[in-house]
Amino acid sequence: MDPVLLVASIMVSATPILLAAIGEMVVEKAGVLNLGVEGMMITGAVVGFAAAVSTGSPVIGFAAAALASAVLSLSFGFLTQVLLSNQVATGLGLTLVGLGLSALVGASFEGVRAPGLGKLWIPGLAEIPVIGPMVFRHDFMVYVSLALVAGVWAFLKYTRAGLILRAVGEDHESAHALGYKVVRVRLAAIFFGGACAGLGGAYVSLVRVPQWTEGMTAGAGWIALAIVVFASWRPLGVLIGAYLFGGVTVLQLNLQAAGAKVPVELLSMSPYVITILVLVVISARGVHGAPGSLGRSFHAST
Amino acid sequence: MKRRTLLASAAMGLALAAAPAFAQDKPKIAFVYVGPVNDGGWSQHHHEAAVKMKEHFGDAIEMVEQESVPEGADAERVLTQMALSGADLIFTTSFGYMDPTINVAAKFPDVKFEHATGYKTAENVSAYSARFYEGRAITGYLAGAMTKSNKIGYIGSFPIPEVIRGINSSFLHAKKANPDVEMSVVWLSTWFDPAKEADATQALLDQGVDVVLAHTDSTAPLSVLEKAGGFGFGQAGDMYDYAPQPRLSSIIDEWAPYYIDRVQAIIDGTWTSQNVWQGIGDGMVGIGEITGPVPEDVKSTVLKMKDDIAAGTYHPFTGPINKQDGSAWLADGEVAEDGVLAGMDFYVEGLTAEIPN
């Protein structure tokens, strides 16, 4: 087994869930639990595919996917933030809507070819032996996803806006008392989360597979949700989680293809076992990690 | 997801309103699919056959369909619901529906069931399956003849007899075309997950495989092969869109004649439980046109093989064949019994992987 090819395909396989998970992490940091990731991903997959095929440009496809999923996520935002509906139920509804809508929109795109997305060799770095072909010869979305993780980390840690977002997520009453617009901050976070999920979905239909098939995200959105918990709401944790989840999938397929005698079932379940262990460890330490107001509706009484 | 069910129920409602007097008499035929009806493969072809059947009978019957029903407890719930809502004949079109079908059938003795690709039957449950291994012999031979690296790959869903037969048949015939060929098998534990199917194809390509046989339901492997320059085959459907590269040929499921036949039996009141297994000769397994850079002599060899299989003069499992551990299975000229094939749980000699539990 060639470790260079292995790492390269792990990066491709992890990118969709990384994009979706980093978006969802921001949403949850703002105190909103959006279980509609799967629905937004599949919407991004179909819209991105349709736009890329129609225009011949994968870049436009990704932009359209991000926009479509973000707009869809705003319907969730409107229902939960303005009309104060239950976030869990509305999120599940969003997933069902996304799956149905995408099947409807995508019907005419079955069997159509997507325009290819060229590899972007990072000048200089791509020539490094071993590391170059592993890390620096991917399509631009892989770098976008990594940049997003770094961007989110810096935003939450160093900027005033990031601090406000975290404050809203930790204690919306206090944030409101301090004069921050809780609902507006949350809507912005939901919009961002939707856009990221859309990018992740479009990456599946434009790069990883590349074709449109109904139901093609096949649960990636739920894995993204699990990764956020696994990461205990930290950007670096999201990165590690996504590469771990994506990596185990690809690793077990490669081990099988290479004829290695490994217990495939054990390997497949290992990320989930690790997630549970992480949760146990966090609870035992008493540091919860979850934003204080996660999943709670906010209604300004005054 | 439930769009088709909604449409079907709406149509049903209209039919009931228009002709209440006849509604009771019309046989109601139900179909359950494991994937979406436009997966491009397995479920789509059952659905298309169902639609053909409906066109054949027109208003004489009612038809309901439900897609993307997970195998297991959900299937039992869906089947119970269908039986309660007055279905006369229910087609359950995936291997994993076998036990749910048998369980629900026991509770509704007046409802007839037809289970695809399984081996359990009951008074009111028929089993029907296609001898896909006959088609796998053809695609396996083509794979062996067309590989340049002498490495071919097989993407399996679950280690059930149906898939193991396909692996063995493909490998035996790949070996006939090319004695040096090696085959890697990757199990996905799913019938339908395009991203995973694509990853598996990529993993095989990374190992130097250049021809991939897929036993899952989507066209994702062909998409990846197209980009990477490898070869593959249509599975369940013709997948002619992918000719001439990567598609070399295809195994096509032809369920419509069987569906029409069985629904007719319901209308005539002659339905009895049976266990049928039909192949190329009966028309249930079709072989798509051979495309791509297949040399003429290879082409004529496989077409001859196809005719011989159809005529019954050649059986894809004809001895001498040893089991994986080297023990003898079939003596020279001996043909495999259907009973052994139906429960096949071993690899033939030359395959290096192990069958997962």
XYZ file of C-alpha atoms in Angstrom:
659
model
C 0.000 0.000 0.000
C 1.340 3.379 -1.013
C 1.129 5.784 1.954
C 1.338 8.782 -0.384
C -1.792 7.800 -2.315
C -3.464 6.815 0.939
C -2.976 10.210 2.595
C -4.030 11.966 -0.597
C -7.304 10.026 -0.779
C -7.942 10.471 2.939
C -7.784 14.237 2.402
C -10.306 14.002 -0.442
C -12.590 11.733 1.534
C -12.479 13.929 4.650
C -13.099 17.263 2.920
C -16.930 17.069 2.647
C -17.410 16.221 6.312
C -14.755 18.737 7.346
C -16.576 21.535 5.527
C -19.955 20.583 6.944
C -18.597 20.070 10.461
C -16.722 23.369 10.690
C -19.898 25.194 9.613
C -22.029 23.313 12.116
C -19.485 24.048 14.830
C -19.916 27.782 14.321
C -23.707 27.351 14.402
C -23.495 25.419 17.663
C -21.003 27.910 19.098
C -23.747 30.493 18.620
C -26.073 28.276 20.652
C -28.112 26.772 17.828
C -28.436 23.056 17.201
C -29.134 22.551 13.506
C -29.738 18.877 12.766
C -30.438 19.701 9.127
C -26.822 19.293 7.980
C -27.638 16.259 5.848
C -30.454 18.122 4.108
C -28.267 21.154 3.429
C -25.437 18.955 2.153
C -27.619 17.116 -0.317
C -29.108 20.430 -1.462
C -25.586 21.730 -2.010
C -24.725 18.548 -3.883
C -27.552 18.884 -6.356
C -27.449 22.664 -6.796
C -23.665 22.661 -7.126
C -23.823 19.886 -9.672
C -26.593 21.559 -11.657
C -24.840 24.931 -11.675
C -21.484 23.426 -12.624
C -23.006 21.425 -15.468
C -25.031 24.373 -16.752
C -22.160 26.846 -16.695
C -19.259 24.456 -17.202
C -17.518 25.990 -14.212
C -17.027 24.033 -10.990
C -16.223 27.285 -9.165
C -19.660 28.683 -9.997
C -21.065 25.322 -8.930
C -19.504 25.629 -5.489
C -20.655 29.244 -5.133
C -24.204 28.326 -6.111
C -24.182 25.357 -3.725
C -23.052 27.526 -0.813
C -25.677 30.143 -1.572
C -28.531 27.662 -2.046
C -27.819 25.772 1.156
C -27.332 29.005 3.095
C -30.693 30.298 1.880
C -32.300 26.969 2.774
C -30.744 27.128 6.225
C -32.272 30.583 6.693
C -35.701 28.942 6.562
C -34.538 26.969 9.591
C -33.244 30.219 11.090
C -36.534 31.980 10.541
C -38.549 29.150 12.079
C -36.353 28.641 15.128
C -35.138 32.172 15.818
C -38.156 34.274 14.874
C -41.049 31.867 15.340
C -39.225 30.022 18.172
C -39.987 26.536 16.912
C -38.244 23.521 18.418
C -34.718 23.291 16.992
C -34.448 19.512 16.987
C -37.746 18.998 15.174
C -37.112 21.821 12.723
C -33.610 20.542 11.968
C -34.902 17.056 11.233
C -37.560 18.654 9.061
C -34.868 20.536 7.195
C -33.103 17.255 6.414
C -36.300 15.715 5.051
C -37.039 18.823 2.982
C -33.497 18.822 1.601
C -33.636 15.151 0.625
C -36.993 15.542 -1.104
C -36.168 18.829 -2.771
C -32.855 17.545 -4.080
C -34.515 14.461 -5.561
C -36.966 16.732 -7.364
C -34.365 19.193 -8.648
C -31.867 16.478 -9.527
C -34.171 14.226 -11.546
C -33.019 15.720 -14.860
C -29.332 15.524 -13.920
C -29.088 11.759 -13.510
C -26.327 10.333 -15.655
C -24.915 13.750 -16.607
C -21.150 14.384 -16.396
C -19.678 17.050 -14.149
C -16.939 19.323 -15.461
C -13.637 18.265 -13.966
C -11.938 20.232 -11.242
C -8.250 20.677 -11.944
C -5.593 19.949 -9.375
C -3.872 22.948 -7.926
C -0.217 22.300 -7.398
C 1.104 24.648 -4.761
C 4.205 26.150 -6.417
C 7.388 24.907 -4.817
C 5.718 22.849 -2.104
C 4.208 20.374 -4.588
C 7.729 19.384 -5.656
C 8.780 18.223 -2.185
C 9.218 14.455 -2.293
C 6.545 12.424 -0.460
C 4.932 15.424 1.303
C 4.283 17.215 -2.004
C 2.099 14.568 -3.655
C 0.414 13.858 -0.319
C -0.640 17.331 0.694
C 0.073 19.930 -1.967
C -1.428 18.488 -5.139
C -5.149 18.729 -4.482
C -8.031 20.645 -5.962
C -8.614 24.109 -4.531
C -11.536 23.085 -2.304
C -9.246 20.987 -0.101
C -7.222 24.133 0.630
C -10.400 26.177 1.056
C -11.605 23.727 3.697
C -8.315 23.937 5.581
C -8.290 27.723 5.305
C -11.826 27.791 6.665
C -10.777 25.826 9.725
C -7.900 28.218 10.368
C -10.166 31.188 9.684
C -12.849 29.996 12.086
C -10.240 29.316 14.754
C -8.765 32.816 14.432
C -12.208 34.403 14.223
C -13.461 32.768 17.406
C -10.251 33.277 19.340
C -9.006 36.704 18.330
C -11.832 38.832 17.007
C -14.436 40.834 18.828
C -17.185 39.448 16.581
C -16.040 35.937 17.473
C -16.205 36.773 21.149
C -19.748 38.078 20.742
C -20.743 34.924 18.893
C -19.372 32.779 21.695
C -21.069 34.964 24.303
C -24.410 34.526 22.546
C -23.894 30.773 22.537
C -22.792 30.550 26.170
C -25.490 32.683 27.746
C -27.965 34.400 25.482
C -29.708 36.239 28.335
C -26.503 37.943 29.394
C -25.462 38.657 25.816
C -28.851 40.236 25.267
C -28.520 42.251 28.479
C -25.209 43.565 27.182
C -27.017 44.792 24.102
C -25.946 42.202 21.557
C -28.466 41.211 18.910
C -28.803 37.521 19.783
C -31.173 36.585 16.976
C -29.170 38.465 14.345
C -25.891 36.838 15.418
C -27.509 33.419 15.345
C -29.040 33.959 11.922
C -25.615 34.929 10.592
C -24.090 31.797 12.119
C -26.852 29.615 10.646
C -26.267 31.211 7.247
C -22.555 30.470 7.476
C -23.216 26.889 8.586
C -25.576 26.367 5.668
C -23.019 27.691 3.202
C -20.333 25.350 4.559
C -22.652 22.332 4.413
C -23.508 23.285 0.828
C -19.821 23.378 -0.096
C -19.351 19.971 1.510
C -22.267 18.525 -0.445
C -21.037 20.002 -3.714
C -17.616 18.488 -3.053
C -19.242 15.045 -2.974
C -21.136 15.522 -6.247
C -18.408 17.437 -8.119
C -15.143 15.904 -6.950
C -15.459 12.814 -4.848
C -17.948 10.785 -6.888
C -18.363 12.871 -9.402
C -21.983 12.607 -10.503
C -25.438 13.321 -9.167
C -27.361 10.436 -7.629
C -30.361 10.841 -5.377
C -29.469 10.415 -1.705
C -25.771 10.451 -2.526
C -24.527 12.087 0.672
C -25.768 8.923 2.421
C -25.434 10.119 6.014
C -22.337 12.317 5.748
C -24.269 15.132 7.441
C -24.866 13.000 10.530
C -21.178 12.169 10.708
C -20.441 15.904 10.560
C -22.714 16.397 13.581
C -20.894 13.632 15.426
C -17.550 15.237 14.622
C -18.588 18.511 16.258
C -19.301 16.646 19.478
C -16.110 14.605 19.097
C -14.189 17.860 18.714
C -15.805 19.259 21.849
C -16.556 22.396 19.838
C -12.939 23.242 18.929
C -11.806 23.972 15.356
C -8.638 21.886 15.649
C -10.698 19.034 17.048
C -13.035 19.292 14.057
C -10.049 18.983 11.733
C -8.713 15.947 13.580
C -12.172 14.399 13.805
C -12.939 14.833 10.108
C -9.602 13.362 9.048
C -10.024 10.532 11.526
C -13.531 9.659 10.346
C -12.625 10.099 6.679
C -9.309 8.376 7.224
C -10.727 5.255 8.819
C -13.190 4.790 5.944
C -10.496 5.105 3.318
C -7.979 3.121 5.335
C -10.253 0.127 5.758
C -11.144 0.158 2.048
C -7.450 0.299 1.147
C -6.546 -2.448 3.572
C -9.208 -4.623 2.010
C -8.075 -3.784 -1.516
C -4.508 -4.656 -0.521
C -5.754 -7.995 0.789
C -4.739 -7.322 4.392
C -6.534 -9.517 6.882
C -8.067 -6.937 9.200
C -11.333 -7.003 11.079
C -13.152 -4.483 8.892
C -16.090 -4.160 11.270
C -13.877 -3.112 14.176
C -12.095 -0.513 12.092
C -15.386 0.894 10.775
C -16.797 1.407 14.225
C -13.617 2.807 15.767
C -14.409 6.530 15.160
C -17.743 6.104 16.915
C -16.128 4.276 19.812
C -13.559 7.068 20.081
C -16.368 9.660 20.057
C -18.040 7.922 22.974
C -14.725 7.689 24.825
C -14.075 11.385 24.229
C -17.522 12.201 25.630
C -16.870 10.037 28.670
C -13.511 11.705 29.260
C -14.966 15.197 28.926
C -17.792 14.429 31.325
C -15.415 12.811 33.800
C -13.216 15.895 33.761
C -16.292 17.976 34.420
C -15.515 20.348 31.576
C -18.507 20.037 29.382
C -17.320 21.808 26.249
C -20.788 22.405 24.888
C -21.977 26.018 24.614
C -24.238 26.872 27.558
C -27.266 27.913 25.550
C -27.001 25.157 22.940
C -30.398 24.243 21.541
C -32.340 26.682 23.723
C -34.745 29.122 22.157
C -34.205 32.771 22.904
C -37.047 35.191 23.348
C -36.338 38.723 24.457
C -39.022 39.499 27.000
C -38.188 43.171 27.144
C -38.015 10.541 -0.598
C -41.654 9.742 -0.205
C -42.597 11.641 -3.327
C -43.500 8.555 -5.289
C -45.499 7.125 -2.452
C -47.377 10.396 -2.244
C -48.055 10.398 -5.958
C -49.090 6.782 -5.809
C -51.418 7.428 -2.893
C -52.866 10.451 -4.630
C -53.477 8.411 -7.753
C -54.963 5.697 -5.619
C -57.266 8.158 -3.933
C -58.475 9.403 -7.292
C -59.036 5.877 -8.510
C -61.031 5.077 -5.397
C -63.140 8.173 -5.780
C -63.783 7.540 -9.462
C -64.715 3.909 -9.244
C -65.680 2.955 -5.729
C -67.584 -0.100 -6.886
C -64.539 -1.708 -8.464
C -61.968 -0.613 -5.939
C -62.488 -3.703 -3.848
C -62.006 -6.097 -6.751
C -58.848 -4.672 -8.246
C -55.730 -6.532 -7.241
C -53.386 -4.212 -5.413
C -49.726 -4.840 -6.168
C -47.039 -3.349 -3.944
C -43.288 -2.940 -4.405
C -40.622 -2.186 -1.804
C -37.191 -0.917 -2.853
C -33.979 -0.693 -0.866
C -32.651 2.402 -2.673
C -34.154 5.414 -4.422
C -35.954 4.514 -7.650
C -33.513 6.557 -9.664
C -30.299 5.105 -8.288
C -29.346 4.228 -11.847
C -29.016 0.558 -10.894
C -30.765 -2.130 -8.887
C -33.812 -0.344 -7.473
C -34.344 1.661 -10.639
C -34.597 -1.519 -12.684
C -37.092 -3.107 -10.340
C -39.092 0.110 -10.485
C -38.949 0.272 -14.288
C -40.078 -3.343 -14.500
C -42.913 -2.522 -12.106
C -43.954 0.396 -14.294
C -43.895 -1.846 -17.380
C -46.051 -4.332 -15.516
C -48.498 -1.558 -14.603
C -48.630 -0.393 -18.221
C -49.334 -3.950 -19.307
C -52.344 -4.286 -17.007
C -53.462 -0.653 -17.081
C -56.475 0.002 -14.878
C -56.989 -3.656 -14.111
C -54.686 -3.360 -11.108
C -53.506 -0.828 -8.568
C -49.854 -0.362 -7.844
C -48.095 1.183 -4.844
C -44.365 1.597 -4.389
C -42.127 2.565 -1.524
C -38.477 3.402 -2.067
C -35.438 3.687 0.203
C -36.787 1.290 2.800
C -33.932 0.128 5.057
C -33.508 -3.593 5.464
C -34.508 -4.750 8.931
C -37.146 -3.497 11.354
C -38.276 -0.656 9.084
C -38.997 -3.128 6.319
C -41.273 -5.112 8.597
C -43.219 -1.994 9.499
C -43.608 -0.987 5.847
C -44.702 -4.473 4.800
C -47.227 -4.667 7.629
C -48.589 -1.297 6.602
C -48.935 -2.437 2.987
C -50.623 -5.673 3.984
C -53.039 -3.781 6.263
C -53.908 -1.337 3.493
C -55.136 -4.152 1.304
C -52.222 -5.198 -0.885
C -52.766 -8.564 -2.561
C -49.238 -9.161 -3.761
C -46.102 -7.545 -2.365
C -42.741 -7.685 -4.112
C -39.825 -7.218 -1.709
C -36.877 -6.511 -3.936
C -33.761 -6.872 -1.828
C -31.991 -9.768 -0.111
C -32.199 -8.176 3.341
C -36.002 -8.147 3.237
C -36.021 -11.940 3.464
C -36.713 -12.379 7.168
C -39.061 -9.384 7.422
C -41.020 -10.812 4.469
C -41.286 -14.242 6.066
C -42.314 -12.693 9.418
C -44.984 -10.428 7.981
C -46.244 -13.134 5.631
C -46.916 -15.382 8.625
C -49.230 -12.720 10.042
C -51.122 -12.158 6.780
C -51.797 -15.597 5.243
C -54.119 -14.111 2.605
C -51.512 -11.712 1.235
C -49.001 -13.076 -1.270
C -45.340 -12.110 -1.183
C -42.543 -12.354 -3.728
C -39.042 -11.971 -2.326
C -36.117 -11.268 -4.640
C -32.732 -13.019 -4.381
C -33.474 -14.935 -1.179
C -33.871 -18.616 -0.443
C -36.688 -18.826 2.121
C -40.212 -19.533 0.967
C -43.563 -20.155 2.667
C -47.107 -21.021 1.700
C -47.661 -17.408 0.645
C -44.041 -16.395 -0.061
C -42.294 -17.064 -3.354
C -38.609 -16.519 -3.933
C -37.369 -15.314 -7.301
C -33.862 -14.665 -8.336
C -31.731 -14.287 -11.391
C -28.645 -16.327 -12.179
C -26.472 -13.251 -12.206
C -23.416 -15.480 -11.907
C -24.019 -16.351 -15.581
C -23.598 -12.696 -16.447
C -20.643 -12.439 -14.063
C -18.928 -15.161 -16.091
C -19.081 -12.897 -19.135
C -17.939 -9.720 -17.349
C -15.274 -11.662 -15.445
C -13.830 -13.016 -18.678
C -13.794 -9.519 -20.187
C -12.097 -8.167 -17.055
C -9.406 -10.824 -17.232
C -8.852 -10.195 -20.909
C -8.692 -6.409 -20.601
C -6.507 -5.917 -17.523
C -2.985 -4.762 -18.265
C -1.755 -4.895 -14.676
C -3.184 -8.410 -14.133
C -5.081 -6.980 -11.181
C -8.848 -6.721 -11.130
C -11.088 -5.563 -8.310
C -14.530 -6.512 -7.070
C -16.681 -4.202 -4.955
C -18.989 -6.322 -2.831
C -21.911 -5.166 -0.726
C -22.557 -7.873 1.850
C -21.006 -11.364 2.029
C -24.210 -13.159 1.025
C -24.345 -16.152 -1.367
C -25.516 -13.946 -4.245
C -22.392 -11.775 -4.077
C -19.995 -14.661 -3.312
C -21.303 -16.488 -6.398
C -20.612 -13.346 -8.407
C -17.069 -13.107 -7.071
C -16.311 -16.765 -7.751
C -17.839 -16.747 -11.204
C -16.011 -13.535 -12.174
C -12.704 -14.795 -10.868
C -12.933 -18.244 -12.502
C -13.613 -16.692 -15.879
C -11.106 -13.885 -15.507
C -8.593 -16.653 -14.896
C -9.719 -18.441 -18.063
C -8.905 -15.308 -20.039
C -5.710 -14.561 -18.161
C -4.112 -17.207 -15.887
C -1.980 -14.566 -14.114
C -4.906 -12.460 -12.943
C -5.332 -11.551 -9.279
C -8.540 -10.235 -7.770
C -8.950 -7.899 -4.797
C -12.311 -7.835 -3.049
C -13.554 -4.833 -1.076
C -16.671 -5.112 1.084
C -18.747 -1.976 1.698
C -21.555 -3.224 3.985
C -24.034 -1.197 1.962
C -25.894 -1.543 -1.335
C -26.014 2.159 -1.990
C -23.541 4.818 -0.903
C -22.065 6.571 -3.940
C -19.292 8.266 -1.959
C -18.158 4.994 -0.394
C -18.421 3.183 -3.719
C -16.262 5.896 -5.274
C -13.718 5.677 -2.440
C -13.554 1.906 -2.821
C -12.955 2.228 -6.561
C -10.201 4.734 -5.879
C -8.655 2.431 -3.275
C -8.574 -0.404 -5.813
C -7.046 1.872 -8.462
C -4.396 2.937 -5.940
C -3.480 -0.735 -5.563
C -2.797 -1.014 -9.279
C -6.179 -2.485 -10.254
C -7.335 -1.361 -13.701
C -10.647 -3.199 -14.172
C -13.338 -3.026 -11.484
C -16.444 -5.183 -11.201
C -19.051 -3.597 -8.954
C -21.778 -5.393 -7.060
C -23.357 -2.276 -5.563
C -26.178 -0.179 -6.908
C -24.942 3.200 -8.080
C -22.937 4.333 -11.078
C -20.288 5.971 -8.866
C -17.586 3.353 -9.648
C -17.982 4.047 -13.370
C -17.642 7.801 -12.786
C -14.354 7.272 -10.983
C -13.105 4.772 -13.559
C -13.966 7.178 -16.336
C -11.762 9.852 -14.819
C -8.937 7.470 -13.948
C -8.952 5.668 -17.303
C -9.867 2.190 -16.002
C -12.601 -0.153 -17.129
C -15.811 -1.353 -15.538
C -19.250 -2.732 -16.284
C -22.871 -1.749 -16.115
C -24.549 -3.475 -13.189
C -28.311 -4.034 -12.960
C -28.770 -1.566 -15.829
C -27.023 -1.160 -19.151
C -25.296 2.091 -18.059
C -24.661 2.724 -21.725
C -23.972 6.382 -20.940
C -20.530 5.254 -19.817
C -19.596 3.496 -23.090
C -17.079 3.108 -24.639
C -14.855 4.050 -21.703
C -15.024 2.862 -18.958
C -17.989 0.563 -19.723
C -17.099 -2.690 -21.520
C -20.426 -4.474 -21.205
C -23.164 -4.882 -18.635
C -25.369 -7.288 -16.756
C -28.968 -6.176 -17.130
C -31.792 -7.242 -14.851
C -34.965 -8.036 -16.809
C -37.691 -8.356 -14.196
C -40.707 -7.171 -16.222
C -41.723 -10.511 -17.815
C -41.644 -12.187 -14.417
C -43.678 -9.412 -12.782
C -46.303 -9.546 -15.511
C -46.456 -13.320 -15.198
C -46.948 -13.284 -11.436
C -49.520 -10.496 -11.410
C -51.455 -12.369 -14.094
C -51.450 -15.369 -11.753
C -52.983 -13.196 -9.028
C -55.680 -11.963 -11.405
C -56.434 -15.540 -12.523
C -56.317 -16.832 -8.972
C -53.638 -19.362 -9.899
C -50.776 -17.971 -7.788
C -48.865 -20.617 -5.860
C -45.649 -20.362 -3.920
C -42.548 -21.234 -5.916
C -38.803 -20.761 -5.927
C -37.515 -19.753 -9.347
C -34.020 -19.018 -10.502
C -33.766 -17.813 -14.062
C -30.743 -16.884 -16.129
C -29.636 -15.713 -19.532
C -31.601 -18.482 -21.259
C -34.910 -17.417 -19.658
C -34.228 -13.760 -20.385
C -34.064 -12.626 -16.768
C -30.357 -11.808 -17.133
C -29.378 -9.706 -20.114
C -25.885 -8.952 -21.380
C -25.389 -5.442 -22.734
C -23.630 -4.671 -25.965
C -19.856 -5.068 -25.770
C -18.183 -1.716 -26.230
C -14.748 -0.223 -25.862
C -11.413 -1.569 -27.101
C -12.287 -5.267 -26.689
C -10.357 -7.337 -29.287
C -12.462 -9.285 -31.804
C -11.349 -12.714 -30.602
C -12.250 -11.891 -26.983
C -15.585 -10.578 -28.142
C -16.420 -13.714 -30.116
C -15.304 -15.915 -27.196
C -17.651 -14.206 -24.733
C -20.537 -14.080 -27.175
C -20.112 -17.816 -27.753
C -19.984 -18.317 -23.981
C -23.182 -16.327 -23.625
C -24.950 -18.453 -26.265
C -23.707 -21.674 -24.656
C -24.924 -20.571 -21.242
C -28.297 -19.591 -22.726
C -28.574 -22.934 -24.498
C -27.655 -24.776 -21.320
C -24.589 -26.421 -22.845
C -22.157 -24.541 -20.595
C -22.473 -23.980 -16.848
C -20.221 -21.283 -15.359
C -19.411 -23.581 -12.440
C -18.084 -26.624 -14.280
C -15.258 -28.653 -12.704
C -12.474 -29.108 -12.084
C -12.824 -26.407 -9.421
C -11.186 -26.449 -6.005
C -12.259 -24.519 -2.952
C -10.012 -21.783 -1.599
C -8.312 -24.139 0.886
C -7.334 -26.430 -1.991
C -9.891 -29.138 -1.257
C -11.742 -30.481 -4.278
C -15.214 -29.105 -4.920
C -16.156 -30.153 -8.430
C -14.538 -33.015 -10.337
C -13.629 -32.625 -13.976
C -16.794 -31.977 -15.964
C -19.002 -31.918 -12.878
C -21.541 -29.117 -12.686
C -22.425 -27.298 -9.453
C -25.767 -28.150 -7.883
C -28.256 -25.349 -7.389
C -28.497 -26.142 -3.684
C -24.785 -25.534 -3.165
C -24.826 -22.385 -5.269
C -27.840 -21.004 -3.409
C -26.007 -21.175 -0.102
C -22.490 -20.545 -1.408
C -20.275 -19.404 1.460
C -16.771 -20.225 0.223
C -14.295 -18.825 -2.273
C -12.754 -20.848 -5.062
C -9.050 -21.573 -5.230
C -6.849 -18.622 -6.158
C -8.736 -15.931 -4.283
C -6.549 -14.679 -1.469
C -8.958 -12.685 0.690
C -11.178 -14.059 3.418
C -14.940 -13.811 3.508
C -15.926 -11.572 6.445
C -18.448 -12.982 8.894
